[in-house]
Structures are given as C-alpha cells and as structure tokens.
Short mmCIF file of C-alpha atoms and ligand atoms in Angstrom, two decimals:
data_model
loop_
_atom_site.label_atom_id
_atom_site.label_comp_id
_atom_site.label_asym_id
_atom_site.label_seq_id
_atom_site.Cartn_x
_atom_site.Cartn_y
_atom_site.Cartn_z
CA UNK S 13 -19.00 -0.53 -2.67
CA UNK S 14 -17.35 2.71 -3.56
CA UNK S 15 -15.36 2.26 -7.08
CA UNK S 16 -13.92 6.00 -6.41
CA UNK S 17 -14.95 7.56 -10.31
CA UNK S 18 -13.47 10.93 -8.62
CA UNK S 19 -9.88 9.31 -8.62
CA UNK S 20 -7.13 11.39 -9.65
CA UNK S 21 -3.64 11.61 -9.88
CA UNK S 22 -1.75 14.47 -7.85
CA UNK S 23 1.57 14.01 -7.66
CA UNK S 24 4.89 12.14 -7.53
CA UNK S 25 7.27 12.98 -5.22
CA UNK S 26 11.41 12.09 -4.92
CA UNK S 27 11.45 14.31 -1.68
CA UNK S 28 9.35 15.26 1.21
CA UNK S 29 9.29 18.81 0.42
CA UNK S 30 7.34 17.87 -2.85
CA UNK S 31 4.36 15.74 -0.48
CA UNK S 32 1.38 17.31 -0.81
CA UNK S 33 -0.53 19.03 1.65
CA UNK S 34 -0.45 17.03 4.65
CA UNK S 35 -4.56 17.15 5.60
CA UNK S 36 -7.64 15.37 5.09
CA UNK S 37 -6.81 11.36 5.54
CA UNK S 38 -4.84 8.95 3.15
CA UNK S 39 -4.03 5.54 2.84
CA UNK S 40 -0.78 4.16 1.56
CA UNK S 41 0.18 1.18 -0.25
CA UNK S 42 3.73 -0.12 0.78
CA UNK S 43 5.07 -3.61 -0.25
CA UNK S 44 8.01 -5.18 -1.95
CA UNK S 45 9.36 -4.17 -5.68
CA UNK S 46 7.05 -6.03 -7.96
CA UNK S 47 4.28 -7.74 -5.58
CA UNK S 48 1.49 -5.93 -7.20
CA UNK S 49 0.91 -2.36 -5.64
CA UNK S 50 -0.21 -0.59 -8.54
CA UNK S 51 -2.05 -3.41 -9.44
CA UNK S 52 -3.97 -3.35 -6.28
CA UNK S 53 -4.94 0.73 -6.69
CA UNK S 54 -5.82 -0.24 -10.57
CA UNK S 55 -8.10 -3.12 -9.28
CA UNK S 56 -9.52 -0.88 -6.49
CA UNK S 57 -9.91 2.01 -8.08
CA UNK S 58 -11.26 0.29 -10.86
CA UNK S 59 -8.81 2.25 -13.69
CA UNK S 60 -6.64 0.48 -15.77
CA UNK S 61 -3.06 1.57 -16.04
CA UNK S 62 -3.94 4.02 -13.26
CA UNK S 63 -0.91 3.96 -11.00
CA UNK S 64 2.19 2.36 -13.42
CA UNK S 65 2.68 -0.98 -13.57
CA UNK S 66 5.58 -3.11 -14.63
CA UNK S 67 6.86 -6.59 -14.97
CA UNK S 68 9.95 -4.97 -14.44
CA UNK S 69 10.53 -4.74 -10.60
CA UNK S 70 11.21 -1.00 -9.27
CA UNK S 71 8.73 0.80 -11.16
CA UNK S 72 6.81 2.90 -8.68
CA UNK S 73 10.33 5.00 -7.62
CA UNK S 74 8.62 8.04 -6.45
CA UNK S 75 5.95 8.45 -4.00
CA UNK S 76 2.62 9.02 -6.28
CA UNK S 77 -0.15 10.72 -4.65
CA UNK S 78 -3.59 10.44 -5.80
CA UNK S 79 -6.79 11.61 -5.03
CA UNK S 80 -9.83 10.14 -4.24
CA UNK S 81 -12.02 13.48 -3.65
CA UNK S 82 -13.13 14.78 -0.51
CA UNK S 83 -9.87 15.14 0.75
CA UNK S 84 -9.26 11.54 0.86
CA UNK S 85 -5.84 9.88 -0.45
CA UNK S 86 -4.08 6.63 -1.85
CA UNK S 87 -0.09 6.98 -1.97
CA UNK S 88 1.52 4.40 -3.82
CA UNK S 89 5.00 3.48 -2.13
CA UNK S 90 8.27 2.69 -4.08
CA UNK S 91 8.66 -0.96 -3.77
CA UNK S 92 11.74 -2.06 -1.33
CA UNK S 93 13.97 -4.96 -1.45
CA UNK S 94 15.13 -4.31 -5.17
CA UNK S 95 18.37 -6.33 -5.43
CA UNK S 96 19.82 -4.31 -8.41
CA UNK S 97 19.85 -0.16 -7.97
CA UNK S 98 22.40 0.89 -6.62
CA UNK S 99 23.62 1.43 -2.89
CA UNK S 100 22.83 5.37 -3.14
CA UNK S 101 19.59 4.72 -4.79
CA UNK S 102 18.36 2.29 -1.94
CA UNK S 103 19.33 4.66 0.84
CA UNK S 104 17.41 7.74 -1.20
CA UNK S 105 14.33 5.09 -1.15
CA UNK S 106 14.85 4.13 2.46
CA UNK S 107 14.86 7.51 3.16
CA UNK S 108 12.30 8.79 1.54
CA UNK S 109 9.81 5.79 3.18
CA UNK S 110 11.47 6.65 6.57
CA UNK S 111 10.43 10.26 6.15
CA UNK S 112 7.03 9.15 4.69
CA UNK S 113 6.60 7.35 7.60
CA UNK S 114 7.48 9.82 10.37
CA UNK S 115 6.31 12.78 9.19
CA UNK S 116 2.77 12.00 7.32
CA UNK S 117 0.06 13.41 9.80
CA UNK S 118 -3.00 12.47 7.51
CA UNK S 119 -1.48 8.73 6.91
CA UNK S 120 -4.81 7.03 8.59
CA UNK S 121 -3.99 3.46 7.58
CA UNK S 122 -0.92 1.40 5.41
CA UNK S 123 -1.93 -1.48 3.21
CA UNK S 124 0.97 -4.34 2.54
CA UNK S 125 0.69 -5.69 -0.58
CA UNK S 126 2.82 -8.92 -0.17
CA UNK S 127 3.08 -11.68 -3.13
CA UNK S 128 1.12 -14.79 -1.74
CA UNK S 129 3.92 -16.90 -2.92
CA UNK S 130 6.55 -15.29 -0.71
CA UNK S 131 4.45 -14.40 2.07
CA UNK S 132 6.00 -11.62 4.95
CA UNK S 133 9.53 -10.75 4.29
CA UNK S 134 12.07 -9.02 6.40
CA UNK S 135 11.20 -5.66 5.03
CA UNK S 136 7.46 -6.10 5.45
CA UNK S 137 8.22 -6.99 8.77
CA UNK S 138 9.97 -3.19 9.04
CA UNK S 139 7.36 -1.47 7.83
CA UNK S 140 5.00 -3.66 10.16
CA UNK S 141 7.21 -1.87 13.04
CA UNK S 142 6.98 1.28 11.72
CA UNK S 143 3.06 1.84 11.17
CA UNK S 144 3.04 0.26 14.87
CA UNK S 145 5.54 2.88 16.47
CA UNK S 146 3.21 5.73 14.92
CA UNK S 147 0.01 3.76 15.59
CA UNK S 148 -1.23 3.43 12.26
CA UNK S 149 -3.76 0.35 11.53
CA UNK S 150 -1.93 -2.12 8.57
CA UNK S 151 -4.44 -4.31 6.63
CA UNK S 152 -2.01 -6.69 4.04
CA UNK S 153 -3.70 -8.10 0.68
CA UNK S 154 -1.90 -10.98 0.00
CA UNK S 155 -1.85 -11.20 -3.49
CA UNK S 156 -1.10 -12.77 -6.87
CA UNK S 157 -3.69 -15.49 -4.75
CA UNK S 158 -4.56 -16.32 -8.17
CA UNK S 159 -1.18 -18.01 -8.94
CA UNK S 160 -1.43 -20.44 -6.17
CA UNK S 161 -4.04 -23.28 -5.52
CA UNK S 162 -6.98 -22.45 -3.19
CA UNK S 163 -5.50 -24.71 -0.70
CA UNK S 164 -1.94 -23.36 -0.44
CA UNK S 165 -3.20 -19.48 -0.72
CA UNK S 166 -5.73 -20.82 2.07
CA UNK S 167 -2.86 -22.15 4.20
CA UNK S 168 -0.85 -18.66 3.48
CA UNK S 169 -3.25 -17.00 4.70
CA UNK S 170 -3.12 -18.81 8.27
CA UNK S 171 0.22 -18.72 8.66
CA UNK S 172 0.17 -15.03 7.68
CA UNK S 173 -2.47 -13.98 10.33
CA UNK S 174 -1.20 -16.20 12.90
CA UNK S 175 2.01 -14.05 12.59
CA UNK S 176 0.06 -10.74 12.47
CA UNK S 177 -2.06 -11.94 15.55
CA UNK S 178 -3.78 -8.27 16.18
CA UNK S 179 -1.06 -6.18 14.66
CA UNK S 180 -3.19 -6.19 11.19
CA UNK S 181 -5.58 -7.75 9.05
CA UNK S 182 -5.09 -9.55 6.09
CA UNK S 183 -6.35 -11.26 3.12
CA UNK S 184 -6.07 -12.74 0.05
CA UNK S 185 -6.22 -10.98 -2.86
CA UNK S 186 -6.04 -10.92 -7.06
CA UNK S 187 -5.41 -7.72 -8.97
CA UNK S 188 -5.79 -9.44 -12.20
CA UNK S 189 -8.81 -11.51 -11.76
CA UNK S 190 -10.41 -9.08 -8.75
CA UNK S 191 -10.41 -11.57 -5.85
CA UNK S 192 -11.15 -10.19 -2.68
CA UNK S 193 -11.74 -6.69 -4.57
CA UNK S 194 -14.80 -6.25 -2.00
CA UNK S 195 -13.36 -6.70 0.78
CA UNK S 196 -10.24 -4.48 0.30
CA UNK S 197 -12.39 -1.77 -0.93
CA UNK S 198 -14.22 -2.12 2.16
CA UNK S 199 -10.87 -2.45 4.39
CA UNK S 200 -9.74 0.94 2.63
CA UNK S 201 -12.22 2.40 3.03
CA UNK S 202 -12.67 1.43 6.62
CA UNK S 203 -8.74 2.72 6.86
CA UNK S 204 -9.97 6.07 5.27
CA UNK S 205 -13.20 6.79 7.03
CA UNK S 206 -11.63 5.65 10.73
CA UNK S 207 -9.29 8.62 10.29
CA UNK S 208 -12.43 10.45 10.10
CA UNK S 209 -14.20 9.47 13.07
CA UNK S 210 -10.81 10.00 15.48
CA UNK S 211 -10.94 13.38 14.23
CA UNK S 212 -14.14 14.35 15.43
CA UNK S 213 -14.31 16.73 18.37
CA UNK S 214 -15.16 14.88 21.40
CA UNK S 215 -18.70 15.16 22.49
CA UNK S 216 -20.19 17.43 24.79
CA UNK S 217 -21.34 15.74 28.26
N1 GTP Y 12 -1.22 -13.01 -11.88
C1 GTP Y 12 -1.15 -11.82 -11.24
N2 GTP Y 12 -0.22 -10.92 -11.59
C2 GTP Y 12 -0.19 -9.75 -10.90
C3 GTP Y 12 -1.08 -9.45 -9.82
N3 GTP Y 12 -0.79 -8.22 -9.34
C4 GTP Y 12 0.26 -7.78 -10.06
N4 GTP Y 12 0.63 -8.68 -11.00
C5 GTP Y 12 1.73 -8.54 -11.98
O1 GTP Y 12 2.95 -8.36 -11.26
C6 GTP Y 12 3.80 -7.40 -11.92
C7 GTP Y 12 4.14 -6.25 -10.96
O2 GTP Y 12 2.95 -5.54 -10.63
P1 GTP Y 12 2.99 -4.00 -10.15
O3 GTP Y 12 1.60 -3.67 -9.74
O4 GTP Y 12 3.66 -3.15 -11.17
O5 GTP Y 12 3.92 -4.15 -8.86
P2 GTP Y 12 4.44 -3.00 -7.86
O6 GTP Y 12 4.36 -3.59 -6.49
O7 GTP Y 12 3.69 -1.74 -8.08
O8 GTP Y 12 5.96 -2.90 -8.31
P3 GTP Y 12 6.99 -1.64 -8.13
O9 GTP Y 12 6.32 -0.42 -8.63
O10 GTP Y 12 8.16 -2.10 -8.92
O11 GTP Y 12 7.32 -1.58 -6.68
C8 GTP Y 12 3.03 -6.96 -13.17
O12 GTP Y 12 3.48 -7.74 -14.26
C9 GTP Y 12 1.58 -7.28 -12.83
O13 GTP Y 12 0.77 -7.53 -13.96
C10 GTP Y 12 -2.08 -10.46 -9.49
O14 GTP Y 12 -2.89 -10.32 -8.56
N5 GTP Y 12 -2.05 -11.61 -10.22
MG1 MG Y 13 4.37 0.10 -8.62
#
C-alpha cells in the first residue's frame, strides 16, 4: 500500500481566498481539537512531525494543504470544540470549515478522526451533516484504539457503526503504534481514487 514518498506540504490557509487551486481530488481530515489528526496524516503518510502535532489542543488553526503528487490532496482541518479561544476565534474557525465545506469542488472524501474514548460528539455529528448535504463519502478512524482494551475499542466500534448505519465507514485506528494503518491507507486512497473514476467522461454507447 501506497506510503505517498511524493508528500509535500503546500500551504496553510486562515481564509478561503488563500485555498489552493481548487482541482485534481483531495481528502480532508476533520475531527475534534486534539483527537489525533495530524497524527493520523504522520502515520499515513508515513513522515514524522509531518503535519504539527501537539499535546496542546488547538494546534492545527489553519487549514494546511498538502500534496500527495498527481494532483492528489490531504487537508488537515483545525480541530473544533476547543473550550478555551475565544468567542471571535471560534466563529473565524466555524467559518472557515463552513466555507471549506461549501465551496471545495475537488473535496472527494472527509475522514473523522474521533478519539475512541469519546466516540461521536455533537460536532462530529455536524460535520457528518455537512459532507452528506454536499454528498461527500466520510470514512471515521477511531483512534487513540491503543488506549483502550481490545474489548471496549471493539464495542466502540459497534456502537459507532450502528450509528453511522450507511452514512460512513469506520474503524479503529492507532497513530502511535500504526493500527489499522492498512486499512486507512486503503480507505484514503479509495476516497482519492473514487473522485477519479466520477470524473471520467461517460462512455460512448
Ligand atoms: N496514544 C496515542 N496518542 C495519540 C494518538 N494520536 C494522537 N495522539 C496524541 O494526541 C495528541 C494530539 O494529537 P494531534 O495529532 O496533534 O491532534 P489534532 O487532532 O491534530 O489536534 P489539533 O491540531 O489541536 O486539532 C498528541 O499528544 C498525540 O501524540 C494515538 O493513536 N495514540
Ligand atoms: Mg492538528
């Protein structure tokens, strides 16, 4: 499976008018402050310190673009749900997802990273709603899945997908010790490469 050696940063963006060019296909990664979105593109990419992490929640503020050649994109979301910026700061964030959101033409999947201790929240919930409304696929890694028992990340996981029922995928997933790292690479790219194929001209009869 595809560790993307091409992968580059682009860009970071605190408005729409700094997104880059809006062709090709990319995936984003949206998910609370502090569940592990960076970590995931690290793990996936296979680059340490890659995208930023933190152990301080509200790292990723701007939208960071990176490439993955070809034309093909990750996006790594700022986190939502971060009790402590400021009113101002959360609506700048809210807005800048909401115009993420509307406006991306090349967006051809979302992942939701969502800690496997919390499982969905209201906000993952939102942006459940939101890939829907534009029809955009959603695959969630639940992860952190090494923090928790195999049973209780096991039962997570069904109550998870029993909530998704066929509005996503999901799975479990560990940035630090690379559980599941197959299988999201493959879900990615799946994401990437789908874009792909609904782009093609239709046949000929
Ligand atoms: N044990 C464990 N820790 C993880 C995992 N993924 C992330 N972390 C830790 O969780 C913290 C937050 O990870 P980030 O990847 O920076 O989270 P983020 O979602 O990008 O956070 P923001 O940029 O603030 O939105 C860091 O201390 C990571 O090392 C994982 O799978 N397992
Ligand atoms: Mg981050």
């Amino acid at each position: 499976m595809s560790e993307y050696p091409d992968a580059c940063f682009l860009t970071s963006a605190d408005n729409p008018h700094q997104f880059v060019v809006d062709d090709g296909a990319e995936v984003a990664f949206a998910g609370r402050s502090n569940a592990g979105k960076s970590t995931a593109i690290n793990t996936i990419v296979n680059r340490r310190n890659f995208a930023r992490t933190s152990k301080q929640p509200g790292r990723t503020q701007l939208v960071n673009f990176f490439g993955l050649g070809d034309d093909l994109r990750l996006v790594d979301l700022p986190g939502y749900g971060y009790a402590k910026v400021g009113r101002a700061k959360r609506r700048h964030w809210q807005e800048l997802l909401e115009g993420y959101f509307r406006s991306r033409r090349s967006l051809s999947g979302t992942i939701i990273v969502v800690d496997s201790r919390r499982l969905l929240g209201e906000f993952d919930r939102l942006m459940l709603d939101w890939c829907q409304a534009i029809d955009c696929p959603v695959h969630v890694l639940l992860t952190k899945a090494d923090k928790l028992k195999r049973r209780e990340a096991t039962a997570g996981l069904a109550r998870v997908r029993a909530e998704l029922g066929d509005s996503a995928t999901a799975q479990l997933f560990s940035g630090t010790k690379g559980q599941g790292l197959d299988e999201a690479r493959r879900s990615l790219q799946a994401l990437l490469i789908g874009a792909r194929l609904g782009s093609e001209p239709p046949l000929p009869d």
